[in-house]
Amino acid sequence: MAHRKKVLFKYIILGDSGVGKTCLMNQYVQKRFDKTYKATIGADFLTKDVMMDDKLVTLQIWDTAGQEKFQSLGQAFYRGADVCMLVYDMTNPKSFDNLEHWRTDFLHNASPPDPDNFPFIVLGNKADLEADRKVPKHKALTWIKSKGPKPLPYFETSAKDATRVEAAFLEAAQLALEQVSQEKDDYFPDTINLSQPATRRNAEPAGCC
Amino acid sequence: MALNIDQTKFLEEAMRKVKEQAFYMKHAMDNEDLKGTLTHASDMLRELRTGLLTPKSYYELYMKVLDELRYVEDYFTGLQKQGKPVVELYEKVQSCGNVLPRLYLLITVAGVYIKSLEAPARDILKDLVEMSKGVQHPMRGLFLRNYLSQVSRDKLPDVGTPYEGEEGGSVQDAYEFILQNFSEANRLWCRMQQQPTNAHNKEKKRREKERQELRILVGTNLVRLSQLQGVEAATYKEHILPRLLEQVVQCKDTLAQSYLMECIVQVFGDEFHIATLDLFLAACTQLKEKVNVRAILEGVMDRLATFAEANPAAIPPHLRTFDMFNTCVSKLLVERPGYSVVEVLRLQASLLNYALHSFPGNLEYLNLCLGNCATALADKRAAHQEQAVIVAPLPFALDSEGVEVVERLLTLPLACLALKVLELPHFASLLEFLPWASRRQVGVTLLQAVYNSRAKLSNLESVEKLLEMVVPVIKEEPPSVLGSEEAQALRRQQNGERGVEDAEEEDETGASRSRGGGCTGSTENGKARRLEEEQLLLGRLVHVMASPDTDMHFRFLAVARRHFSEAPKDRFQYTFPPLVLATLQLVRRVRRREVAAEGADGNQEGDTQGGRAASEGASEQVAVEDGNGVLGLKKRDVPGMQFGCRKLFQAVHEMLTSLAPHFANLALKLFLEAAQAADRCEADAFKLISYEFVTQAFLLYEDEVTDSKTQIRALTAMIGTLLQARHFDESDYDALSTKVTQYAAKLLKKPDQCRMVALASHLFFVGRADEPGHYHDPKRVIECLQRSVKTADMCMASSQHMHLFVEVLNHYLYFYECGCPTVTEKYLSALVAFINDKRNEAALVGGGPAEGSSRAAEIEAYYKNTLDYIRLKKTQTDNKELADRFSAIQV
Ligand SMILES: Nc1nc2c(ncn2[C@@H]2O[C@H](COP(=O)(O)OP(=O)(O)OP(=O)(O)O)[C@@H](O)[C@H]2O)c(=O)[nH]1
Ligand SMILES: [Mg+2]
């Protein structure tokens, strides 16, 4: 039964094109950084196993396309997300302004059971370009405070030199861990369905697992 | 609508079944029941065979299934860890009944198989990509291949992975696998369009929409290729891009070509593009007619330009990327004669933009693009005119889109080029195709760019050219030769749906009639403000012109003047003052040359009668009358210099004379400036000129200045000018001073009279009594002062008299101190006594604190200070004579 006990957290990374979503994921999962831009098309995940409180947790990290023309099939993959990471580029004010849009879009399409307390985490990326910074820190702080009963966790990261990348992903896992008690939409038969052909079952379904 | 409801229903039903089967599947797993697991998994996967769902709904279902397949993968991994050979699973799964569920399961097992390193990645992947051909239904096939791509993502025998090796394969196997999966996916995707339909338009549209939605499933394969660590630029060039391009060109599908080319640009890195630009561009010219090649080219150019800006010298110059793009564009134009002229212009605009960013300062490239546009438009115009003989009576004009592109083409290079645009011969020729309002806009941008660049205009040709280019800023549009209806039709065509200002201007009268005040007022204000800004901007141009040669500099100004004079007269107020002031500044330089030449001649006024100027070249050009113009000048030459101070003053005179009827106050002020400049020339010869300028100012004062405040300002300026003048003949000075005093005495308001007459008194006693060479007429001084006292006494009613008295007292003191003989201690003592009387009177009448106490206190303080000053002077020891004189005053 070990395989069923494994905990899986689904992360969704959202943000404008070019903010560094792919780079953040690659840095965290593969410890790699690529300085040329390569667009992401659609949505795609990488997984990474981490130990949390002596438990093995698999992180399924969904990287998404920031460019609209590369997002044709919709947001079905938002469903069942445990954490959403909102990323902007500190050197690009527009990407910060759009965070609100990404957040609303997520809540709308993922329809989590308790939207007000859904764990978001905000990343101001490209911290290595401090000299070109265009979004003042206080603006980010004001925004994260306005988004719920508690301020959203906020990290200034650099996918380039790995600054605070690990910390941000672990904080996200911690948040998910606190949420995990809320079960996802698992299927339970209305009645124990005995009409299932016997050949397909060796034993009675136990009703719950 | 019905479709949406059905979709929800179908999707819900399918989802329910998936969840149900997944439930039993997991149950079977818990019971270590492999067969049951496979059966339920298979039943779950069977839902993906549905033909009822739209791509988006199918995607939702697919996502759900993928979630569940993760459990299958974990289960298989568990079995493998327990020692079960994966090959057994691999074979067992192949016996699953239905092809689609079988392939999904197979791919899932294969993932575990490869990961276990029990089988070589290469062979397994080859197997899978081949077997997936078993699903030929486009949508199902595309999703299946997407799953294959997703599962294999981290199991490719790429460089540095555990799957690479003798057996497992190399990066070559990795990209071969992806390329094949991509080709198959693309084939399925293109086939959707070719599926037989009853050629119903609606059906076609729907299919097209579905294809649009599914495109990412094809594109992700390209992302996979770009993620391979082992692929270097050379490999990409040799083995990957050619295959991709072949696929793109061969599929002959407009949608696929547009999308995939764009993906290639976005998905692969800059270095790869630089290495393969020729290949890529060659493919661009082989695409279907309807593909928007410009968008694709712009994509590459933007990338390369951004890259070049961030990494200068990263693109080797020998690549000549601009030439490559240019060749590609030329080829397109030849091969696609159907392109509209606007599309041609847009292509050139993209090219120009690329040149600007990647090769800043390369005028040749820019000129080439502009020239291409000019040629295209000239051809078009020629064709139009040929036709016009038969049908169209309208002259050739761009439509609104064309106007917009040409405006952009001309504006883009300005910020970076500024005055260098004058070196682009095609800039001006292209400008001609624009309607007036757009040319004006370009002109304004050009002027701003020139000022920002701080460049100077230093030769006549550039001055002429630049002014020619900004003619629409200077002038109104000349009346059209067309009938008004035709002209309107033309305008409509040019304005299109862009509510450009011209359209605004046109309906203004109409608007004011129908909508009444408020709204129109604000547009009118806006228009006036815009005009003012533009004209001020234009005026600044005068200061951009500079030449070390004063003759040349004057010619520049003359050219500017010729242009500015053609403007509507109400604009003179902005453009003439800078011209006049610049000319007066030039006078100083010219005068220095003259003085130097006079010194060298050794005779100061000798050649006043000297012969006519050797060169008359610029005479008519600047409308300077030779010899005896208004100023009654006589010519005198400095060798090698054509325009002496006199000519400059002549020009100033003419300018001010044309300004005067419309802007009297401004002209008055400038006449006085000119008078001062002439006086500063420090030679008797200019006193007549100076006198003439002052006279003109006086005439303007008499005829045009009526408002009190303006009169006072004008008089103050006149007095100031006269006081500074050093070279008037005594009789002239006397006449002018008398005039000013008369003006002052005639002012409407008594306090104004009092003050200005007192001020004018200074004209009659310049400097101190013991200073020689100054004009001194003591009698007139005391007359003025006495008159001021009298006038002040008439201001009792307004109770301003006290202040005026003290003011006049101060004037008296000044002259007393200077030693003006008519101003004696007798007058001073009397005035002090007189003021004291008035004060007592006021106190008796009860002008207590009620009467503006703070003002009264102020006057008191002023008076007290004045008296203190007298007392101080009495005790002054370092000037015994002065102390004695002051002692005579009774306070
Ligand atoms: N200096 C710096 N550059 C970064 C950083 N993170 C990303 N970049 C660069 O930013 C560009 C975009 O990064 P990506 O990760 O591809 O951006 P994205 O958000 O995935 O973009 P889309 O896939 O289009 O949505 C790349 O050129 C990266 O090299 C960072 O922390 N510092
Ligand atoms: Mg990305």
PDB file of N, CA and C and ligand atoms in Angstrom, chain A residues 22 38 40 63-64, ligand 2:
ATOM      1  N   THR A  22       9.950  29.407 -15.910  1.00  0.00           N
ATOM      2  CA  THR A  22      10.654  28.189 -16.313  1.00  0.00           C
ATOM      3  C   THR A  22      12.019  28.120 -15.643  1.00  0.00           C
ATOM      4  N   LYS A  38      13.595  30.848 -23.786  1.00  0.00           N
ATOM      5  CA  LYS A  38      12.948  29.825 -24.605  1.00  0.00           C
ATOM      6  C   LYS A  38      11.509  29.744 -24.135  1.00  0.00           C
ATOM      7  N   THR A  40       7.770  28.907 -23.201  1.00  0.00           N
ATOM      8  CA  THR A  40       7.032  27.721 -22.795  1.00  0.00           C
ATOM      9  C   THR A  40       5.744  27.675 -23.604  1.00  0.00           C
ATOM     10  N   ASP A  63       4.655  24.274 -14.819  1.00  0.00           N
ATOM     11  CA  ASP A  63       5.139  25.523 -15.427  1.00  0.00           C
ATOM     12  C   ASP A  63       4.188  25.843 -16.574  1.00  0.00           C
ATOM     13  N   THR A  64       3.843  27.104 -16.702  1.00  0.00           N
ATOM     14  CA  THR A  64       2.833  27.467 -17.695  1.00  0.00           C
ATOM     15  C   THR A  64       3.355  28.541 -18.644  1.00  0.00           C
TER      16      THR A  64
HETATM   17 MG    MG C   2       8.476  29.525 -19.469  1.00  0.00          MG
END
